[in-house]
Coordinates of N, CA and C in Angstrom, one line a residue:
X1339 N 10.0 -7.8 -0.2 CA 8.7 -7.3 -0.4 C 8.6 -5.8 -0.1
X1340 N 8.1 -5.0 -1.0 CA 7.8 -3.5 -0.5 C 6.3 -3.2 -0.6
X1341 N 6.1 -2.4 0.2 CA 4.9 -2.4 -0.1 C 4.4 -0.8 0.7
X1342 N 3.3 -0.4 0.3 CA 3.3 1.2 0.0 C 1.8 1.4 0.4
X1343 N 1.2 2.0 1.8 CA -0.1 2.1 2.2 C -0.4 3.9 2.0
X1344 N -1.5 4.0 1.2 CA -1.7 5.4 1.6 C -3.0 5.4 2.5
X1345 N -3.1 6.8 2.6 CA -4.1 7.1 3.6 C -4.6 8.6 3.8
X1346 N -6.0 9.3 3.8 CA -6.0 10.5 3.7 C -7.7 10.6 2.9
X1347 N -7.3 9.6 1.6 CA -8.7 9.8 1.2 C -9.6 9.8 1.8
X1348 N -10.8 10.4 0.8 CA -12.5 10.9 1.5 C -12.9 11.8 0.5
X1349 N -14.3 12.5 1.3 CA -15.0 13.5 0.4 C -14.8 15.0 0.5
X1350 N -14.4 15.6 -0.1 CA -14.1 17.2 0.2 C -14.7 18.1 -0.4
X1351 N -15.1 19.4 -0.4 CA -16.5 20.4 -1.0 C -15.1 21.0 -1.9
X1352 N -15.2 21.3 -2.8 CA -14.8 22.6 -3.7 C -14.6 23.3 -3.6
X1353 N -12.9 23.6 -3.5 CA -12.6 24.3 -3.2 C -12.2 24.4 -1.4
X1354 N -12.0 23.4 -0.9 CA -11.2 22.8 0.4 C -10.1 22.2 0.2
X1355 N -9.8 21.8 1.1 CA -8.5 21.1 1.4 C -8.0 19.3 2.0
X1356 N -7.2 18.4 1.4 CA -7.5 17.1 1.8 C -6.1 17.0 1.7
X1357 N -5.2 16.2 2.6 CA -4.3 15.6 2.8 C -3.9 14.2 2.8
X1358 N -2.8 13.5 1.8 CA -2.7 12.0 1.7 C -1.8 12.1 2.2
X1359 N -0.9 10.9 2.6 CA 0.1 10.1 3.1 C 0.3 8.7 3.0
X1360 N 1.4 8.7 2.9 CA 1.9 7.1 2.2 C 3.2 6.9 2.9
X1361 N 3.0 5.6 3.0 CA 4.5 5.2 4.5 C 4.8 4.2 3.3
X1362 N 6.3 4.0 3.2 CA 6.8 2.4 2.4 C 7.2 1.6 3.4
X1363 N 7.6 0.1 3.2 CA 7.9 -0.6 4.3 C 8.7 -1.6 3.3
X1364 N 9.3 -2.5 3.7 CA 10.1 -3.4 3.1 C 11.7 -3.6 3.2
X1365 N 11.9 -5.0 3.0 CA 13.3 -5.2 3.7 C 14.0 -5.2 2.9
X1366 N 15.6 -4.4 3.1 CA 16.3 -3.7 2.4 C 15.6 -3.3 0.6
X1367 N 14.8 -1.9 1.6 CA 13.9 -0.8 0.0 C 15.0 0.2 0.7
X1368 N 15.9 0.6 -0.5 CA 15.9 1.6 -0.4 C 15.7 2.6 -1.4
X1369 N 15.0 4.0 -1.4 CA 14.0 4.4 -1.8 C 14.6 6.1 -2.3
X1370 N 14.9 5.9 -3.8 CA 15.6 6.9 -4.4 C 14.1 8.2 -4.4
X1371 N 13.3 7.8 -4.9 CA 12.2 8.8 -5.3 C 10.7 8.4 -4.6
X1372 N 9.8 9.6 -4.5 CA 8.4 9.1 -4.1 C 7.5 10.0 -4.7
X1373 N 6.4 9.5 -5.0 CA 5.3 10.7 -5.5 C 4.1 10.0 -5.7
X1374 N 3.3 10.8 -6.3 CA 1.9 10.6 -6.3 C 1.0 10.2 -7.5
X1375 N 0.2 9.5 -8.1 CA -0.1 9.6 -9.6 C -2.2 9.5 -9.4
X1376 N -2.8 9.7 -10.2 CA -4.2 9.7 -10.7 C -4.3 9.0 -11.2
X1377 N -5.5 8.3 -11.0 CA -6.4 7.8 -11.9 C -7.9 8.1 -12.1
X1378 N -9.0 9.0 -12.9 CA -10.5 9.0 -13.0 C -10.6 7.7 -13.8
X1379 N -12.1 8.1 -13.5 CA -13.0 7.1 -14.3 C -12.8 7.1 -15.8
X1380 N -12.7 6.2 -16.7 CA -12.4 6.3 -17.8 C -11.1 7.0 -18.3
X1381 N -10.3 7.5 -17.6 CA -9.4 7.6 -18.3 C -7.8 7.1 -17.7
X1382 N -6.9 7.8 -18.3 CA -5.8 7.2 -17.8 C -4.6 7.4 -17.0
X1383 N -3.8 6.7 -15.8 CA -2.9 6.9 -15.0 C -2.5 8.4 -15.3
X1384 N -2.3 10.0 -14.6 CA -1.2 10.8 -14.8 C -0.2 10.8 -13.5
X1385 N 0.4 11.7 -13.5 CA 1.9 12.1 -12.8 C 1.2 13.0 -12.1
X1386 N 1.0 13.1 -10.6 CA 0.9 14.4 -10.1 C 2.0 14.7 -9.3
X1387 N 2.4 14.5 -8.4 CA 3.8 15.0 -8.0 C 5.1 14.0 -7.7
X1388 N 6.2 14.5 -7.4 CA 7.5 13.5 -7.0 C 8.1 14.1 -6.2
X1389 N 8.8 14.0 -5.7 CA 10.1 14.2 -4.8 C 11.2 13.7 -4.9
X1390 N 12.4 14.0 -5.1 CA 13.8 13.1 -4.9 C 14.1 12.5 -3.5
X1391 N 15.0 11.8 -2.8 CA 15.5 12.0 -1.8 C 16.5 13.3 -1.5
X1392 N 16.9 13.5 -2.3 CA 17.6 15.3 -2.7 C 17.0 16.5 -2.5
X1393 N 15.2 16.1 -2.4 CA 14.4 17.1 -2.6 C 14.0 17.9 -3.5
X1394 N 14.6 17.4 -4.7 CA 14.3 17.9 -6.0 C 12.3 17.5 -6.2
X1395 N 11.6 18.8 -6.5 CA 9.8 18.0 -7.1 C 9.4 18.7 -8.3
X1396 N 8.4 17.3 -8.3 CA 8.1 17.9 -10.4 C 6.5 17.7 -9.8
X1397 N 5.7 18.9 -10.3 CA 4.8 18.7 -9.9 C 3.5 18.7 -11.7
X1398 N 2.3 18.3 -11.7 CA 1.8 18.7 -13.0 C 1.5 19.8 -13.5
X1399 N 1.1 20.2 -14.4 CA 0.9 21.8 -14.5 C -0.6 21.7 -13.9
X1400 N -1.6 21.0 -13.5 CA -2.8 21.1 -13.7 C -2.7 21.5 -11.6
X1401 N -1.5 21.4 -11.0 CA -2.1 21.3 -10.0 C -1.3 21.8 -9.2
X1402 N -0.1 22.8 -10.0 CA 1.5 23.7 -9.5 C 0.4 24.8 -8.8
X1403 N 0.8 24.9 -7.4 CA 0.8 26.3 -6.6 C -0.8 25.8 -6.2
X1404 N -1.5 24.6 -5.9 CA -2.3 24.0 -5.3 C -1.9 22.5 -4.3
X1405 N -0.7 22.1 -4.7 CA -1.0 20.9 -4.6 C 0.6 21.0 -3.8
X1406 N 1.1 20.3 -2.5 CA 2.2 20.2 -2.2 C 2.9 19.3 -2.1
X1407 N 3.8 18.5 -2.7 CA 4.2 17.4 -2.3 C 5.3 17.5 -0.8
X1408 N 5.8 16.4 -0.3 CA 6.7 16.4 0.9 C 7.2 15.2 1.6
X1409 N 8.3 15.0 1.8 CA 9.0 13.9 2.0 C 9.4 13.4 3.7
X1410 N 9.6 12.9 4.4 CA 10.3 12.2 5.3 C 11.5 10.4 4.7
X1411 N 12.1 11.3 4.3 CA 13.5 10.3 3.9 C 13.4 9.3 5.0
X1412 N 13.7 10.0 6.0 CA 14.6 8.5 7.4 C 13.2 8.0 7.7
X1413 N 11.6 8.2 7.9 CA 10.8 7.4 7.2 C 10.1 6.9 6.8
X1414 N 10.4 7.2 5.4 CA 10.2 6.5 4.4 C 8.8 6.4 3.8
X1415 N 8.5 8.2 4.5 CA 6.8 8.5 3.9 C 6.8 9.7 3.1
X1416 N 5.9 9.9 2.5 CA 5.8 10.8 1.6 C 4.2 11.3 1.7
X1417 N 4.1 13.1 1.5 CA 2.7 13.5 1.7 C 2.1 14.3 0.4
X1418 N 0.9 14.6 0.0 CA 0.6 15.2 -0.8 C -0.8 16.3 -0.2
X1419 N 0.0 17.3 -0.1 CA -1.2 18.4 0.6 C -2.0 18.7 -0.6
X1420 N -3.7 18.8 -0.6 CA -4.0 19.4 -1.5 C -4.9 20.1 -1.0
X1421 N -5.1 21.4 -1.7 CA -6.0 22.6 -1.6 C -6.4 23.3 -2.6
X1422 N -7.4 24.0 -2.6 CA -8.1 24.8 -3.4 C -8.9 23.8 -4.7
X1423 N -9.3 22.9 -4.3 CA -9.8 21.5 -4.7 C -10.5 21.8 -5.6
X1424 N -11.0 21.2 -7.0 CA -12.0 21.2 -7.7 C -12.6 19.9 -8.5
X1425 N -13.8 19.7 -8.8 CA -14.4 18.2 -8.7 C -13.1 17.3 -9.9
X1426 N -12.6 18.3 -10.9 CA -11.5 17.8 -11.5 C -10.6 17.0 -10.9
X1427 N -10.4 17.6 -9.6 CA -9.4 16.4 -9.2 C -10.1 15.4 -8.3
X1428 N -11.3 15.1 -8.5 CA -11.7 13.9 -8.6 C -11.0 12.3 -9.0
X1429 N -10.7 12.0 -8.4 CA -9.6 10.5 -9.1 C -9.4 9.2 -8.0
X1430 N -8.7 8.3 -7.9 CA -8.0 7.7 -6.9 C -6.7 8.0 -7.0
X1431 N -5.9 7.9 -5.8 CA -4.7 8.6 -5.8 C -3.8 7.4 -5.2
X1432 N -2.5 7.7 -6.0 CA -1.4 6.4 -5.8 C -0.6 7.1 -5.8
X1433 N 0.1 6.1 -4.6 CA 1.4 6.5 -4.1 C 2.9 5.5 -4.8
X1434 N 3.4 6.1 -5.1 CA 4.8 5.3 -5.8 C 5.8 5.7 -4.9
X1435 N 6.4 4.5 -5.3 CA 8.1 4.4 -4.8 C 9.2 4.2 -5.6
X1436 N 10.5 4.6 -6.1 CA 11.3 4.2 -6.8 C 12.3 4.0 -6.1
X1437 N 12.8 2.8 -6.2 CA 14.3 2.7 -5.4 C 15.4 2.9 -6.2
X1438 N 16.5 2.6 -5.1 CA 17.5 3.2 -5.8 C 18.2 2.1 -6.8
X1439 N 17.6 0.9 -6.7 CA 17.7 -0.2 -7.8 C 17.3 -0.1 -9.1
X1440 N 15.9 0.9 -9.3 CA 15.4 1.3 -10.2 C 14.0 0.4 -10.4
X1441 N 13.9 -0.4 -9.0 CA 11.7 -0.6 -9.2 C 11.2 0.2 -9.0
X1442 N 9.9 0.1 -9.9 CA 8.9 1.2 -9.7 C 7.6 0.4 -8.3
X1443 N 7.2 1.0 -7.5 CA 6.4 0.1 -7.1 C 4.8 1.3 -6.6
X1444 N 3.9 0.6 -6.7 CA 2.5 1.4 -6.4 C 1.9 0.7 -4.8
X1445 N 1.1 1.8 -4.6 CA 0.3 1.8 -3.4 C -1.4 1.1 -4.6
X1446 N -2.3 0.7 -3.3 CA -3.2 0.3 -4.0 C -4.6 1.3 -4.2
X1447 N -4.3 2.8 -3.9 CA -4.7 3.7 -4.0 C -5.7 4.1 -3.3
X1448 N -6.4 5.7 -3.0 CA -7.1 5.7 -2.4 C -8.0 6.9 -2.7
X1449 N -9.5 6.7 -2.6 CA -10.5 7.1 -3.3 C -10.3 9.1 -2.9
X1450 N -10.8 9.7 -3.6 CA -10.5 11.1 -3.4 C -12.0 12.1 -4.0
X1451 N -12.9 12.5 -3.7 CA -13.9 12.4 -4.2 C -14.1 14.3 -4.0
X1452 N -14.1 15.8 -4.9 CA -14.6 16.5 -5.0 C -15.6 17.0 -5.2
X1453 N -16.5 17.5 -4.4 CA -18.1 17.5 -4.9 C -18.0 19.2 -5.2
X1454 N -19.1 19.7 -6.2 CA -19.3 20.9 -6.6 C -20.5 22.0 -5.5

């Protein structure tokens, strides 16, 4: 079983700053990649950041040089700094895991709310 809690969401003003975190847990996960993805209202899942275990990160264009991703390998959490907020990034936010088997696995997300 793996399983993937974030934690961080809430309400933030525009143009502030909010931080997530996401711990994985599960017996023999081992965990090649981690990152972060969106969801708004009406529309659909994107990519916001990743990390390797290598340290390699792909971040989106909507949110490079705002948004930081960051890792703890030994464990086995992964963070997403965000700042300079705008109600755009309004969404719920999921945390993923990819092991090194090649599952994808999701967190059950958590509410992230920008007001103007």
């Amino acid at each position: 079983q793996v399983q993937l809690v974030e934690s961080g969401g809430g309400l933030v003003q525009a143009g502030g700053s909010l931080s997530l975190s996401c711990a994985a847990s599960g017996s023999n996960f081992n965990i090649g990649a981690m990152g972060w993805g969106r969801q708004a209202p009406g529309k659909l899942r994107t990519a916001v950041a990743s990390i390797t275990n290598g340290g390699a990160t792909e971040y989106a264009d909507s949110v490079k040089g705002r948004f930081t991703v960051a890792r703890d390998n030994a464990k086995n959490m992964v963070a997403l700094q965000m700042n300079s907020m705008t109600p755009e990034d309004t969404a719920v936010y999921y945390c993923f895991a990819i092991s090194t088997a090649g599952g994808v696995y999701w967190g059950q997300g958590t509410q992230v709310t920008v007001s103007s």
